[in-house]
Coordinates of N, CA and C in Angstrom, one line a residue:
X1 N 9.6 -18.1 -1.0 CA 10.1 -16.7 -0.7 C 9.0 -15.7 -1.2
X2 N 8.3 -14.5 -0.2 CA 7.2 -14.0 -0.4 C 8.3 -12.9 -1.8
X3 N 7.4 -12.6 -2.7 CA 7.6 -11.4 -3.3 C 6.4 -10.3 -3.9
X4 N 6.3 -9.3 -3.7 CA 5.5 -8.8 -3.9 C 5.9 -7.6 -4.8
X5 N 4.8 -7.1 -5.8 CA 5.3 -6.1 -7.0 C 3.7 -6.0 -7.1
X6 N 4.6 -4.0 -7.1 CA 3.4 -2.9 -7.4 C 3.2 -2.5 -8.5
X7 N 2.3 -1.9 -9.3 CA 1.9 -1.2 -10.7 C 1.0 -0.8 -10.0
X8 N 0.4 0.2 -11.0 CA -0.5 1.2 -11.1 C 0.5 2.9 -11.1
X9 N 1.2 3.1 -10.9 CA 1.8 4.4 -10.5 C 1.6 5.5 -12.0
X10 N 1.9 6.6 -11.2 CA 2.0 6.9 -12.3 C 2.2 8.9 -11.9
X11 N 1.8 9.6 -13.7 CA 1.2 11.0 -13.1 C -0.1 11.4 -12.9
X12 N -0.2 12.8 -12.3 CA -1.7 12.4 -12.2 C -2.2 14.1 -11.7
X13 N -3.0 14.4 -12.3 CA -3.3 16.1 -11.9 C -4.3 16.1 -10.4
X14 N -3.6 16.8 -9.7 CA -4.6 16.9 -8.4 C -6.0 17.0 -8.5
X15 N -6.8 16.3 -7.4 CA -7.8 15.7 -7.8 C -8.3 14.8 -8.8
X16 N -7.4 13.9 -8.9 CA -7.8 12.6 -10.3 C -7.7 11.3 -8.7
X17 N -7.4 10.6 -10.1 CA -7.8 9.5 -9.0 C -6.5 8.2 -9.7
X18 N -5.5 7.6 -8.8 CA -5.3 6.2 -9.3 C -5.0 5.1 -8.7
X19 N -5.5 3.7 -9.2 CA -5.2 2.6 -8.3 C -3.9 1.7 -8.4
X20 N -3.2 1.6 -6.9 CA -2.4 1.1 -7.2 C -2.7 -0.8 -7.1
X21 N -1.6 -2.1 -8.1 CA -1.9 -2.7 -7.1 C -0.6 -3.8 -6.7
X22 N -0.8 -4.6 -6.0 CA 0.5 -5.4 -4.9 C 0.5 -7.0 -5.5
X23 N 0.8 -7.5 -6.3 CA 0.9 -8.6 -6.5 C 1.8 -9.7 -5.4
X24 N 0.8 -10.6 -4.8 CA 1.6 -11.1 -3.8 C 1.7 -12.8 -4.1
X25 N 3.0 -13.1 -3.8 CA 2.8 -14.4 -4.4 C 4.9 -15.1 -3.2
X26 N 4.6 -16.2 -3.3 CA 5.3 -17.3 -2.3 C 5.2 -17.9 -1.3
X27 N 3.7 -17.6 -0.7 CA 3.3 -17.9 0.2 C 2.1 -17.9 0.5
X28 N 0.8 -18.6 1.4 CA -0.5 -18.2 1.3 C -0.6 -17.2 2.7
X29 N -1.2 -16.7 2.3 CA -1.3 -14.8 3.1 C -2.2 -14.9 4.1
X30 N -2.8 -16.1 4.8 CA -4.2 -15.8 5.2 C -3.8 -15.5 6.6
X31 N -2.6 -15.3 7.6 CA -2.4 -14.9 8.4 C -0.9 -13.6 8.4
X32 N -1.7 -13.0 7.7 CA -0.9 -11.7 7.0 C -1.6 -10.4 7.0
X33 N -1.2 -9.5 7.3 CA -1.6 -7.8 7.1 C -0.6 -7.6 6.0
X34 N -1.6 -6.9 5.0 CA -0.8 -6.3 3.4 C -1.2 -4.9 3.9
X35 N -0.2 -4.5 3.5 CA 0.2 -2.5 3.4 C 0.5 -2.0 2.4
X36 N 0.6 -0.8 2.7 CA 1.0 0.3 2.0 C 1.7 1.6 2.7
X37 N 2.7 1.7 2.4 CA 3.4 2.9 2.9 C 3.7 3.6 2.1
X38 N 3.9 5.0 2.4 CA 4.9 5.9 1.2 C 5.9 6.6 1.7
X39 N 7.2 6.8 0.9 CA 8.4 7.9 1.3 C 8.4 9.1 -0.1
X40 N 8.3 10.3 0.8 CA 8.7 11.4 0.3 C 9.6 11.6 -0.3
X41 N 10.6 12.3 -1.1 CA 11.6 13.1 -1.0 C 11.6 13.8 0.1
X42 N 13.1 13.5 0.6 CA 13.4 14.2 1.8 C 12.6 13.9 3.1
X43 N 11.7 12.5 3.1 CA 11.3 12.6 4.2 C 10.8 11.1 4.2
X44 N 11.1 10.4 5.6 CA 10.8 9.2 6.4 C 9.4 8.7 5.9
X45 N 9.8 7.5 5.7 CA 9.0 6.5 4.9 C 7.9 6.6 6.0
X46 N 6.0 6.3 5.9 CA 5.6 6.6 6.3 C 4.1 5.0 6.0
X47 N 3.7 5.2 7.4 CA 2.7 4.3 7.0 C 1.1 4.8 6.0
X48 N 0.4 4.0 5.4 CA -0.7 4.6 4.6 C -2.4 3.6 5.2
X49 N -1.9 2.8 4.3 CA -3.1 1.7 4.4 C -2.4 0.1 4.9
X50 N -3.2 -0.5 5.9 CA -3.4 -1.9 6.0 C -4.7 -2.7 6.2
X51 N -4.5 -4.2 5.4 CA -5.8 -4.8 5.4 C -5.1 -6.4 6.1
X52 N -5.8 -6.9 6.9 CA -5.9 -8.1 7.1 C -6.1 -8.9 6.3
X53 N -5.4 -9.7 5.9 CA -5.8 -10.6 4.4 C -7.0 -11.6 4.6
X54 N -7.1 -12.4 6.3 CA -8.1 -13.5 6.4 C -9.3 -12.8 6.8
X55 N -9.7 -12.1 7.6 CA -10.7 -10.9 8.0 C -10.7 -10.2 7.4
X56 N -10.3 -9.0 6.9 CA -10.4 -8.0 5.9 C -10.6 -6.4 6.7
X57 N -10.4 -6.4 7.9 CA -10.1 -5.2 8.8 C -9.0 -4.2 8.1
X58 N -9.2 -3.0 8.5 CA -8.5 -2.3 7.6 C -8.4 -0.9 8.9
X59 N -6.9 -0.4 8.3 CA -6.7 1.3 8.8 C -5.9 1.6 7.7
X60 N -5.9 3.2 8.5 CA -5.3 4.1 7.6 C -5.1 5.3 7.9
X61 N -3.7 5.9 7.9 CA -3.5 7.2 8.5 C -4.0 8.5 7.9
X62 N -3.9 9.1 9.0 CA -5.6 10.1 9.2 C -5.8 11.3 7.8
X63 N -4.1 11.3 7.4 CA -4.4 12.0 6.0 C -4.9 11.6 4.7
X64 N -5.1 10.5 5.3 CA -6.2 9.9 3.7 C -7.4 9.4 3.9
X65 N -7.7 9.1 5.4 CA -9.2 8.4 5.6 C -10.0 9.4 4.5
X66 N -10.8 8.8 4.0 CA -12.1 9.7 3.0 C -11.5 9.5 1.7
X67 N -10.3 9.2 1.7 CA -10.0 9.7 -0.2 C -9.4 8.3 -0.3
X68 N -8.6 7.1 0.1 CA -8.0 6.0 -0.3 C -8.5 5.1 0.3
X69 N -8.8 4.0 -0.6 CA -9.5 2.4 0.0 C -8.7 1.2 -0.3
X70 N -8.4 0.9 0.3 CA -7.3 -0.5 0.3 C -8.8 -1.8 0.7
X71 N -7.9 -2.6 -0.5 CA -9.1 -3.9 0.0 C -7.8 -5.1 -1.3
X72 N -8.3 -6.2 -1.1 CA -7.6 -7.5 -1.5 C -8.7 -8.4 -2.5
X73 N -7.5 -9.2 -3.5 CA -9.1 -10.2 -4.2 C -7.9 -11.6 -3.1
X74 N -8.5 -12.6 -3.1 CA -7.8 -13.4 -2.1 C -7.3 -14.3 -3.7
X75 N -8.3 -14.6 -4.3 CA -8.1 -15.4 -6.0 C -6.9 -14.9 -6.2
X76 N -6.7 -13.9 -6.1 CA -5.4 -13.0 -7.0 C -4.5 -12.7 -6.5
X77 N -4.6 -12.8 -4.9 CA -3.1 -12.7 -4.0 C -2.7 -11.6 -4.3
X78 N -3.9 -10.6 -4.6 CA -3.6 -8.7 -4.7 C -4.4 -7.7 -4.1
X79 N -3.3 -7.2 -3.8 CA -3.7 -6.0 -2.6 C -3.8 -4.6 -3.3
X80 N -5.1 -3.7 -3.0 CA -5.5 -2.8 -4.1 C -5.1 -1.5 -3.3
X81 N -4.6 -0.4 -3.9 CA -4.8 0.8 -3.0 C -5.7 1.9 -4.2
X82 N -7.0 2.0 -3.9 CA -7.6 3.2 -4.5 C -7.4 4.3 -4.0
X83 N -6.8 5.2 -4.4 CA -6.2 6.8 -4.4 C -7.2 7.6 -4.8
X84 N -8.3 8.4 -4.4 CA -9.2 9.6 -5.1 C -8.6 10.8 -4.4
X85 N -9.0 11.7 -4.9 CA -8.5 13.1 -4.9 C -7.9 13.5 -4.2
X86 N -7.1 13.0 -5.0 CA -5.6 13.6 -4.8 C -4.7 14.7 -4.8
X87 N -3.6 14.6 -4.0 CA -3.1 16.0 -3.4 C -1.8 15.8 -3.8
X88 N -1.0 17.0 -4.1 CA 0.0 17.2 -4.7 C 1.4 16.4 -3.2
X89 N 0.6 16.8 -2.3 CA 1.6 16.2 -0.7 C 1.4 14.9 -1.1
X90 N 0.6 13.8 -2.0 CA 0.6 12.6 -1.8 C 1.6 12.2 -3.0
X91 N 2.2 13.0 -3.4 CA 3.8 12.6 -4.1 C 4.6 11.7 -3.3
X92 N 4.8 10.6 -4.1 CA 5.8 9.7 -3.3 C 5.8 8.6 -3.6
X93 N 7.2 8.0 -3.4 CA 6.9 6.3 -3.8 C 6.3 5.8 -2.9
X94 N 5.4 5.0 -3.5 CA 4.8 4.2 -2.8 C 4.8 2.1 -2.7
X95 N 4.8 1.8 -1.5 CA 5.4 0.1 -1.2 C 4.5 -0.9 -0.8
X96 N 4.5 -1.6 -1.3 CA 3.7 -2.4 -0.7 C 4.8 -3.2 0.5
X97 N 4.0 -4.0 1.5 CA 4.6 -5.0 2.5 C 3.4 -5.8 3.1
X98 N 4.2 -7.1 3.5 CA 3.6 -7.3 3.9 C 4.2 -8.4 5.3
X99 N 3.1 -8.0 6.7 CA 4.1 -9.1 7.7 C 3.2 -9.7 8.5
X100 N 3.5 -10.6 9.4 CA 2.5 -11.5 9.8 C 1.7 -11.3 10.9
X101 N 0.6 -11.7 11.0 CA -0.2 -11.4 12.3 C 0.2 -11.3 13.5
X102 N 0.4 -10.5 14.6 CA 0.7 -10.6 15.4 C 2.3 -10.2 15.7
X103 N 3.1 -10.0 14.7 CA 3.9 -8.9 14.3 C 4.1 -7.3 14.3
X104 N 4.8 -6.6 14.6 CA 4.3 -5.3 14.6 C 5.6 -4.5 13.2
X105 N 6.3 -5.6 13.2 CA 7.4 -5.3 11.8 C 6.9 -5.4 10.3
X106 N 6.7 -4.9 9.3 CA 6.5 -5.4 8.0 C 8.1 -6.3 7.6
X107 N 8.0 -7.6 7.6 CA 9.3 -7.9 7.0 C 9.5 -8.5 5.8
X108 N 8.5 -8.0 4.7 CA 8.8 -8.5 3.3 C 7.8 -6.9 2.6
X109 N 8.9 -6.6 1.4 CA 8.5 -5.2 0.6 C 8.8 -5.6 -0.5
X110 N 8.4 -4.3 -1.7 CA 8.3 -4.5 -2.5 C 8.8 -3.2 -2.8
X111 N 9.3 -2.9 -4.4 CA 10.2 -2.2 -5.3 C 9.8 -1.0 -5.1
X112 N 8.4 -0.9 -4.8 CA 8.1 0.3 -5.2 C 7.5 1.4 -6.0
X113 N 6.4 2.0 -6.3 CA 6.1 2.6 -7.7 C 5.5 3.9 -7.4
X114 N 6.3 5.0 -8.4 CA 5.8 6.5 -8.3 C 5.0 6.5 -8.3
X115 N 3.9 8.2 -7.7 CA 3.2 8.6 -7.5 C 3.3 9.7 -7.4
X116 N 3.1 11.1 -8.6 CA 3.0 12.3 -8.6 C 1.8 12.7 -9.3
X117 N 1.7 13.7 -7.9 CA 0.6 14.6 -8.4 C 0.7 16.0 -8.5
X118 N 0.2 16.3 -9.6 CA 0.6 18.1 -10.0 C -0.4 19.2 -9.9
X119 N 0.0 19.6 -9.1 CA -0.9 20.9 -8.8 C -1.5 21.8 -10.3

């Protein structure tokens, strides 16, 4: 059974920086895309970053290209999201998931961990 668990969260004054990361473990990943999504208060969970686990290809929606880097150790079955300067709009829990190649569903998530940033 895949399970995956985030740390890193936390608070954080706009413009700091922090990493989250995805502990992934039940299964070997190598034909898997690991993510990251986040939900607002009051607003529809949203996609962020994804990395190919066997290739290492990567995107990311357009409001963070330049400031967050998602990358994987494969040893560690963990999935990284580096957060730099940060914006008080990037408040929100944030999830890891993860689903399988050729899939367009994420169908395994994770708990979840804040992320506030204070103007």
């Amino acid at each position: 059974q895949v399970q995956l668990v985030e740390s890193g969260g936390g608070l954080v004054q706009a413009g700091g920086s922090l990493r989250l990361s995805c502990a992934a473990s039940g299964r070997t990943f190598s034909n898997y895309y690991l993510g990251w999504y986040r939900q607002a208060p009051g607003k529809e969970r949203e996609f962020v970053a994804a990395i190919s686990w066997s290739g290492g290809s990567t995107s990311y929606v357009d409001s963070v290209k330049g400031r967050f880097t998602i990358s994987g150790d494969n040893a560690k079955n963990t999935v990284y999201l580096l957060m730099n300067n940060l914006k008080p709009e990037d408040t929100a829990v944030y999830y890891c998931a993860a689903r399988m190649t050729g899939r367009a569903k994420y169908d395994y998530w994770g708990q979840g961990t804040q992320v506030t940033v204070s103007s």
